[in-house]
Coordinates of C-alpha atoms in Angstrom, one line a residue:
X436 CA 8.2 -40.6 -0.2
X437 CA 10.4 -38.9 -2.7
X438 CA 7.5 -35.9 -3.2
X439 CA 7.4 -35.8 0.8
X440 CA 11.3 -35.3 0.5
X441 CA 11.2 -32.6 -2.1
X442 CA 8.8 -30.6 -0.5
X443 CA 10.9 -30.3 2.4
X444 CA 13.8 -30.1 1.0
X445 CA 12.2 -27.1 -0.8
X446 CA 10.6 -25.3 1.9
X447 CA 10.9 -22.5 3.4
X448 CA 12.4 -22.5 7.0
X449 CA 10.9 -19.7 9.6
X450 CA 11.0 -19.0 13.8
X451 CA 8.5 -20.5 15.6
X452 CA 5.3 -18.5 16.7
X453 CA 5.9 -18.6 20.3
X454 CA 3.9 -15.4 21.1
X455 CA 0.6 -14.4 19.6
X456 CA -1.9 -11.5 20.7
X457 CA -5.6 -11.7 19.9
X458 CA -7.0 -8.1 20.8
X459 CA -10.3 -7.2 20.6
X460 CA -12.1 -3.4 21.1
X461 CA -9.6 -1.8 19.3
X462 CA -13.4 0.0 18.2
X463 CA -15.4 -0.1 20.8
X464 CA -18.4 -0.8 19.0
X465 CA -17.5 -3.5 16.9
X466 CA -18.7 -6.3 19.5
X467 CA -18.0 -9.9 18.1
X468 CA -14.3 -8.8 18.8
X469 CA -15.5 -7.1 22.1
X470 CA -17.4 -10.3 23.6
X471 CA -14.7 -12.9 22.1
X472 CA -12.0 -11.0 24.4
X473 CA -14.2 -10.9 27.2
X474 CA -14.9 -14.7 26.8
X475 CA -11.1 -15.5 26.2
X476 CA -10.7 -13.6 29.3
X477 CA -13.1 -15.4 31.5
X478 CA -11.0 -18.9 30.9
X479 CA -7.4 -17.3 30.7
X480 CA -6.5 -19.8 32.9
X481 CA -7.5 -22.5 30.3
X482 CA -5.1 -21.0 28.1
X483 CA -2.3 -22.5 29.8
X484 CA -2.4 -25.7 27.7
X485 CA -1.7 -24.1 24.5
X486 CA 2.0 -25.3 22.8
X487 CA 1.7 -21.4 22.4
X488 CA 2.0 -18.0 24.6
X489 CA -1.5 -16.0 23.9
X490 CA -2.5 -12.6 24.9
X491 CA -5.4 -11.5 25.3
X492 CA -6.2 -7.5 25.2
X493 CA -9.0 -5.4 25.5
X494 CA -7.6 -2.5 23.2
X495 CA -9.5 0.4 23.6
X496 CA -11.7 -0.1 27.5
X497 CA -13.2 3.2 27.9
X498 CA -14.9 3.1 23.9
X499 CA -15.6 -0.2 24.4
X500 CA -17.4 0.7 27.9
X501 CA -19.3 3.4 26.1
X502 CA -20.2 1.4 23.2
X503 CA -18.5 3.8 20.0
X504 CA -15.7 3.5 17.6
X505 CA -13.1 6.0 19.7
X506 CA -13.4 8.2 22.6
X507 CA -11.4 11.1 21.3
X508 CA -9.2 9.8 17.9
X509 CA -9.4 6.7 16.4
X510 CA -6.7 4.3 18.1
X511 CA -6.6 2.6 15.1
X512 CA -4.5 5.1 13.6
X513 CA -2.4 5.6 15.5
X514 CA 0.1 2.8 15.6
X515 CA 2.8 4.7 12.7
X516 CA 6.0 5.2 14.0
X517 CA 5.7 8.9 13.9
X518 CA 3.0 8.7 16.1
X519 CA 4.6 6.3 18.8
X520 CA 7.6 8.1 19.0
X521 CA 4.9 11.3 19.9
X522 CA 5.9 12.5 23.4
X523 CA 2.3 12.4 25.7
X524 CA 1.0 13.9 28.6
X525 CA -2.5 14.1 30.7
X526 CA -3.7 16.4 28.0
X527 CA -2.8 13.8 25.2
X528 CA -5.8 11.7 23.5
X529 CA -6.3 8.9 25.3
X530 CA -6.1 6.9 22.2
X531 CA -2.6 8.3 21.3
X532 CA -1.8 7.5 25.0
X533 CA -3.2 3.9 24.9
X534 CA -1.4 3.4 21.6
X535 CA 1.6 3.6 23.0
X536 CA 0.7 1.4 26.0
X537 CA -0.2 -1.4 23.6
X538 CA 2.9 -0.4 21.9
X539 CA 5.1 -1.2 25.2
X540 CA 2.9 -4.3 26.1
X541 CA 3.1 -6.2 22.5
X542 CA 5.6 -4.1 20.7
X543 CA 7.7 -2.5 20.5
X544 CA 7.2 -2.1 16.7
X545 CA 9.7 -3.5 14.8
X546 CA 11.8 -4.8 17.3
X547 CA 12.7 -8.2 18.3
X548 CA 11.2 -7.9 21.3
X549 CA 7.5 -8.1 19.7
X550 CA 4.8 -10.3 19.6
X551 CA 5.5 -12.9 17.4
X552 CA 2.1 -12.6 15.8
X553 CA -0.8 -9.9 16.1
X554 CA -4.5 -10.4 15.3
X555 CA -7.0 -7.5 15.5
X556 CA -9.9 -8.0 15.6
X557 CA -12.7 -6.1 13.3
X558 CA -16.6 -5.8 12.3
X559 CA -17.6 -4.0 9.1
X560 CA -21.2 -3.2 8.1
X561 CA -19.8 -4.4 4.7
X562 CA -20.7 -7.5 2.8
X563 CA -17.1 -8.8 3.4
X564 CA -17.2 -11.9 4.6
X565 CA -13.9 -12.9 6.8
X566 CA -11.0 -10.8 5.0
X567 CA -7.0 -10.8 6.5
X568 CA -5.8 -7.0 6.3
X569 CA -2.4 -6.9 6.2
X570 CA 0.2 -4.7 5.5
X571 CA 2.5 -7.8 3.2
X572 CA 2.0 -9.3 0.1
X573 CA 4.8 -11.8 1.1
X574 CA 4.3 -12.7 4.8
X575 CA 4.6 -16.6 4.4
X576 CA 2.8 -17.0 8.2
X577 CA -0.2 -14.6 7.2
X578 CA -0.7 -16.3 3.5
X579 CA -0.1 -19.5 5.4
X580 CA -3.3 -19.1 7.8
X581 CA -5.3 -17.8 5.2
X582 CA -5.3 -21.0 3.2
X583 CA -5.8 -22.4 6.1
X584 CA -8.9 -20.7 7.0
X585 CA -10.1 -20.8 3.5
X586 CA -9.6 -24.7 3.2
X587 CA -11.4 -25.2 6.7
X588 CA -14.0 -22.2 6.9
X589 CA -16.1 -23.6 3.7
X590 CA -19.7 -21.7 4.8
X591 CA -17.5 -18.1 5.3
X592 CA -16.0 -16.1 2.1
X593 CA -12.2 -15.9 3.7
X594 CA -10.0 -13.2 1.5
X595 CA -6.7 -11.8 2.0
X596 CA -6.5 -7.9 1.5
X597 CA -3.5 -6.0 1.4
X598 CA -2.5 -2.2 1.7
X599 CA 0.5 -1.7 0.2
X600 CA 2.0 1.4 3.0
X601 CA 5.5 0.8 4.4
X602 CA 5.8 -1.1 8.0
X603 CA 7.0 2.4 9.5
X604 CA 3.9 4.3 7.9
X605 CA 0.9 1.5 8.9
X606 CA -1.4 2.8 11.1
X607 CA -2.7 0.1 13.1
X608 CA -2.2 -1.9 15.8
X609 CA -1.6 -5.2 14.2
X610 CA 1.4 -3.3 12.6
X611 CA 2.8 -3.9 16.4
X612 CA 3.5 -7.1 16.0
X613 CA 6.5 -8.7 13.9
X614 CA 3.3 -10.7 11.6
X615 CA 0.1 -9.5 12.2
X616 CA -3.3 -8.7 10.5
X617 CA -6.9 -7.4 11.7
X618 CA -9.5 -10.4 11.5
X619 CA -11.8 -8.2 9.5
X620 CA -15.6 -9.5 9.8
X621 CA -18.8 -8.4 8.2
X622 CA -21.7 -7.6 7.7
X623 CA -22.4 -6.7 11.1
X624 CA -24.2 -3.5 12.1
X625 CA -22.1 -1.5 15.1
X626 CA -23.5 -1.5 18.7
X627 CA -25.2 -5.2 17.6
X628 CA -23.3 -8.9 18.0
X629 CA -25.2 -11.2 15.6
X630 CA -24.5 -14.9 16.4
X631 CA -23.4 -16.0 12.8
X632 CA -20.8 -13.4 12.9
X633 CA -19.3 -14.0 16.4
X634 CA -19.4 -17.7 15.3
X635 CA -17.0 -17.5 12.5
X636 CA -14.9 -15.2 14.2
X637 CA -14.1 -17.2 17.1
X638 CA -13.6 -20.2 14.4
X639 CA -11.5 -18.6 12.8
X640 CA -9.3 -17.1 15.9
X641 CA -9.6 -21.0 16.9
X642 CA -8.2 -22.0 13.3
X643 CA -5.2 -19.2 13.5
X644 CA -4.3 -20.9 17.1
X645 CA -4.4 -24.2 16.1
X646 CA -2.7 -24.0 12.4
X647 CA 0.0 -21.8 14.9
X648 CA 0.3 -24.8 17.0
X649 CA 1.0 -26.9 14.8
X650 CA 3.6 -25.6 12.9
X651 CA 5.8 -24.9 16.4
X652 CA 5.0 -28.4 16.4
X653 CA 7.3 -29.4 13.4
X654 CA 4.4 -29.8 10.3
X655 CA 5.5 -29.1 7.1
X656 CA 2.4 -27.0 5.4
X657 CA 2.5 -27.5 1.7
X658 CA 2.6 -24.3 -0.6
X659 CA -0.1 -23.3 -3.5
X660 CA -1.1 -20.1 -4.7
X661 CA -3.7 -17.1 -2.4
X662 CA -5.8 -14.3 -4.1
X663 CA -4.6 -11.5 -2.6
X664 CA -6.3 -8.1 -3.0
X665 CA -4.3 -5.1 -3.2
X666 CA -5.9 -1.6 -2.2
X667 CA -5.5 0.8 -5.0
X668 CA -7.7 3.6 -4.4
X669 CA -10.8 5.0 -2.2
X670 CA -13.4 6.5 -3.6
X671 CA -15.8 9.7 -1.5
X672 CA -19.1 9.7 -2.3
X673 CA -20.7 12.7 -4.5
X674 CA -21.0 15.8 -2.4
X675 CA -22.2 19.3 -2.6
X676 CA -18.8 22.0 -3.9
X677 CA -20.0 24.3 -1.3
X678 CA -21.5 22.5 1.8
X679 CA -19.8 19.1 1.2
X680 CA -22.8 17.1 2.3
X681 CA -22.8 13.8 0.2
X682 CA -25.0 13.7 -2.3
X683 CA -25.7 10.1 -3.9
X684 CA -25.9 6.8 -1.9
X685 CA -24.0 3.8 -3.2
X686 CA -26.1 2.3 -6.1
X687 CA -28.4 -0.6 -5.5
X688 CA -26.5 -2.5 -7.9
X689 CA -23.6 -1.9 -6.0
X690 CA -24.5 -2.2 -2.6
X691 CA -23.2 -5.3 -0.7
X692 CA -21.5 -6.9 -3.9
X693 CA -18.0 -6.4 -2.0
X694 CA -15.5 -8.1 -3.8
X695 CA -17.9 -8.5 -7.3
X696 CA -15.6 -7.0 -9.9
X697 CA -16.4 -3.9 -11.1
X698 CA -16.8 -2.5 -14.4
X699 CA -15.9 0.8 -16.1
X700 CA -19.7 2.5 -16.6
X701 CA -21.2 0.4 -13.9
X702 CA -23.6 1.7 -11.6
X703 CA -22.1 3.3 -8.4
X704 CA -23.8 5.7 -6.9
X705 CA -27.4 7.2 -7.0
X706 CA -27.7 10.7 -6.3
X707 CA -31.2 11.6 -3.8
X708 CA -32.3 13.6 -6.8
X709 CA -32.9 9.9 -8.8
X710 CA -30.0 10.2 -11.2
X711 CA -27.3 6.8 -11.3
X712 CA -23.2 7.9 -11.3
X713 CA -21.5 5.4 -13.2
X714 CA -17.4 4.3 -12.3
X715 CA -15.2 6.2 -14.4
X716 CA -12.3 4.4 -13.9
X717 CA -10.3 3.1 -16.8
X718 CA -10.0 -0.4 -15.6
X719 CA -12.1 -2.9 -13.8
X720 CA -11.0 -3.2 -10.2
X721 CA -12.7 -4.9 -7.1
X722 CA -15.1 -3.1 -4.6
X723 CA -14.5 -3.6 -0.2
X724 CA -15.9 -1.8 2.4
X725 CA -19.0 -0.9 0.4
X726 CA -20.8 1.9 2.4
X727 CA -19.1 1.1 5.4
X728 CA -20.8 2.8 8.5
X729 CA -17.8 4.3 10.1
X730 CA -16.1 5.6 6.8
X731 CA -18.7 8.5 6.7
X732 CA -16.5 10.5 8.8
X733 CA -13.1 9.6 6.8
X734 CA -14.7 10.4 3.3
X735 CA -14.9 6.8 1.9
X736 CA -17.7 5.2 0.2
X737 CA -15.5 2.3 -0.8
X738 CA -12.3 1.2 -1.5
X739 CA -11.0 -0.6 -4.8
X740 CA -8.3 -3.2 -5.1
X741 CA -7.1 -5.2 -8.1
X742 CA -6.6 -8.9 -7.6
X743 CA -3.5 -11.5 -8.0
X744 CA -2.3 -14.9 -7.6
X745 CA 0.8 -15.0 -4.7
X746 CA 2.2 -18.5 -5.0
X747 CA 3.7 -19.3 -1.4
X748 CA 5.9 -21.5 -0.4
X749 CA 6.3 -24.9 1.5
X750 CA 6.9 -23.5 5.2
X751 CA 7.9 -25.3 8.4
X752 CA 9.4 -24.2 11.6
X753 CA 13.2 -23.7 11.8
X754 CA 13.5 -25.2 15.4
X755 CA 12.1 -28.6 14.2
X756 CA 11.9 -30.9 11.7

């Protein structure tokens, strides 16, 4: 009893989650998040029961209707502030046009008057397993639901990766909302749904919503300590001085050990003309979105993040106790 007591009397008190978006098609070919919004859809009315207010949004219709990543830009960055506060017309993108419709109907960005929390979500062709990308190192509500998820989800690999950019320069939707992260997801190729994937996304939405309802509901969640990855770098692959055609392919060694630290002199990259480029880096950092599909066009073979321990605090809603 006297433990119980401490922990309260220790925790940390925050507002209720009273709104929440789950939006899906933000890339219109990443389709576990495509047919879990159409499925939420199809039993809205279901919703109703919740102790909580969810949305559910079809983020970007026409790519998803066509089946690619982005009809003109990618939406997905374009949620900075810079770029919302972008007058549009007809002759806009439609993405930067539909970023500020989401903007209006879940934002606006940092105000009060924004969803309470955001979830986006995300298929990679990368070995990733179930990763939280979020813009905080310190969002007690994110960390929160990633222990969650990690203590409930024991067949799925569930990591918490951060990008360390200020709120008014993140570029993607989840930024909208006041807590938020995408509900990254992989491997899964784009233009396919394989079952094990949807299947641990939609646990995992179902884990968020019910951890959600019941801290409006007056549980205290005890604190403990989360891994949390912190980007530090992308890396292009080798390419030509004068075309800029790539030139190597990620190393076999390499390929799909996401999250497998690696190693100054390791294996990285094998060039098509049989020769192995080793990491040069001076220290040993950890490998995400290895040779993901859609980074071709950005220039990223992977990205790097160094790993810490974030202790987090006892947390319980401020309405109840």
């Amino acid at each position: 009893m006297e433990r119980h007591n401490n922990l309260w009397r220790n925790a940390v008190a925050l507002p209720a989650v009273s709104r929440v978006a789950v939006c899906g098609g933000t890339h219109g070919n990443e389709l576990a998040g495509v047919y879990l919004v159409r499925e939420r859809l199809k039993r809205r009315g279901a919703d109703g029961t919740e102790p909580v207010s969810v949305v559910t949004v079809m983020s970007n219709p026409r790519a998803t209707q066509l089946c690619v990543r982005y009809v003109e830009t990618d939406l997905n960055r374009c949620f900075t502030q810079a770029m919302l506060s972008t007058p549009v017309s007809e002759a806009s993108p439609y993405e930067m046009i539909r970023s500020q419709e989401l903007n209006a109907l879940l934002g606006p960005k940092g105000s009060g008057q924004a969803v309470d929390l955001l979830c986006d979500l995300h298929n990679t062709t990368a070995n990733m397993g179930l990763c939280l990308i979020t813009y905080s190192d310190r969002d007690w509500i994110c960390l929160h639901i990633c222990k969650h998820l990690q203590r409930e989800m024991a067949s799925t690999p569930v990591r918490y990766v951060h990008f360390d950019i200020p709120l008014n320069e993140a570029y993607s939707l989840d930024s909208v909302g006041k807590h938020g992260f995408a509900m990254e997801i992989g491997p899964q190729p784009h233009g396919v749904v394989r079952s094990a994937i949807f299947s641990a996304m939609q646990e995992g939405v179902q884990l968020m919503l019910d951890w959600i309802c019941q801290f409006n509901s007056g549980t205290l969640f005890e604190g403990g300590w989360v891994d949390v990855y912190t980007t530090v770098k992308n890396i292009d692959y080798p390419r030509d001085p004068e075309t800029h055609e790539i030139t190597a392919a990620v190393h076999p060694d390499l390929q799909d050990r996401d999250f497998c630290l690696l190693h100054p002199g390791d294996p990285m990259f094998l060039s098509f003309s049989g020769e192995t480029l080793r990491y040069k880096g001076k220290e040993a950092l950890y490998p995400f979105f290895i040779n993901e599909g859609a980074y071709y066009e950005k220039g990223i073979a992977l990205s790097l993040a160094r790993k810490k321990r974030v202790e987090i605090p006892s947390v319980h809603s401020e309405t109840l106790r």
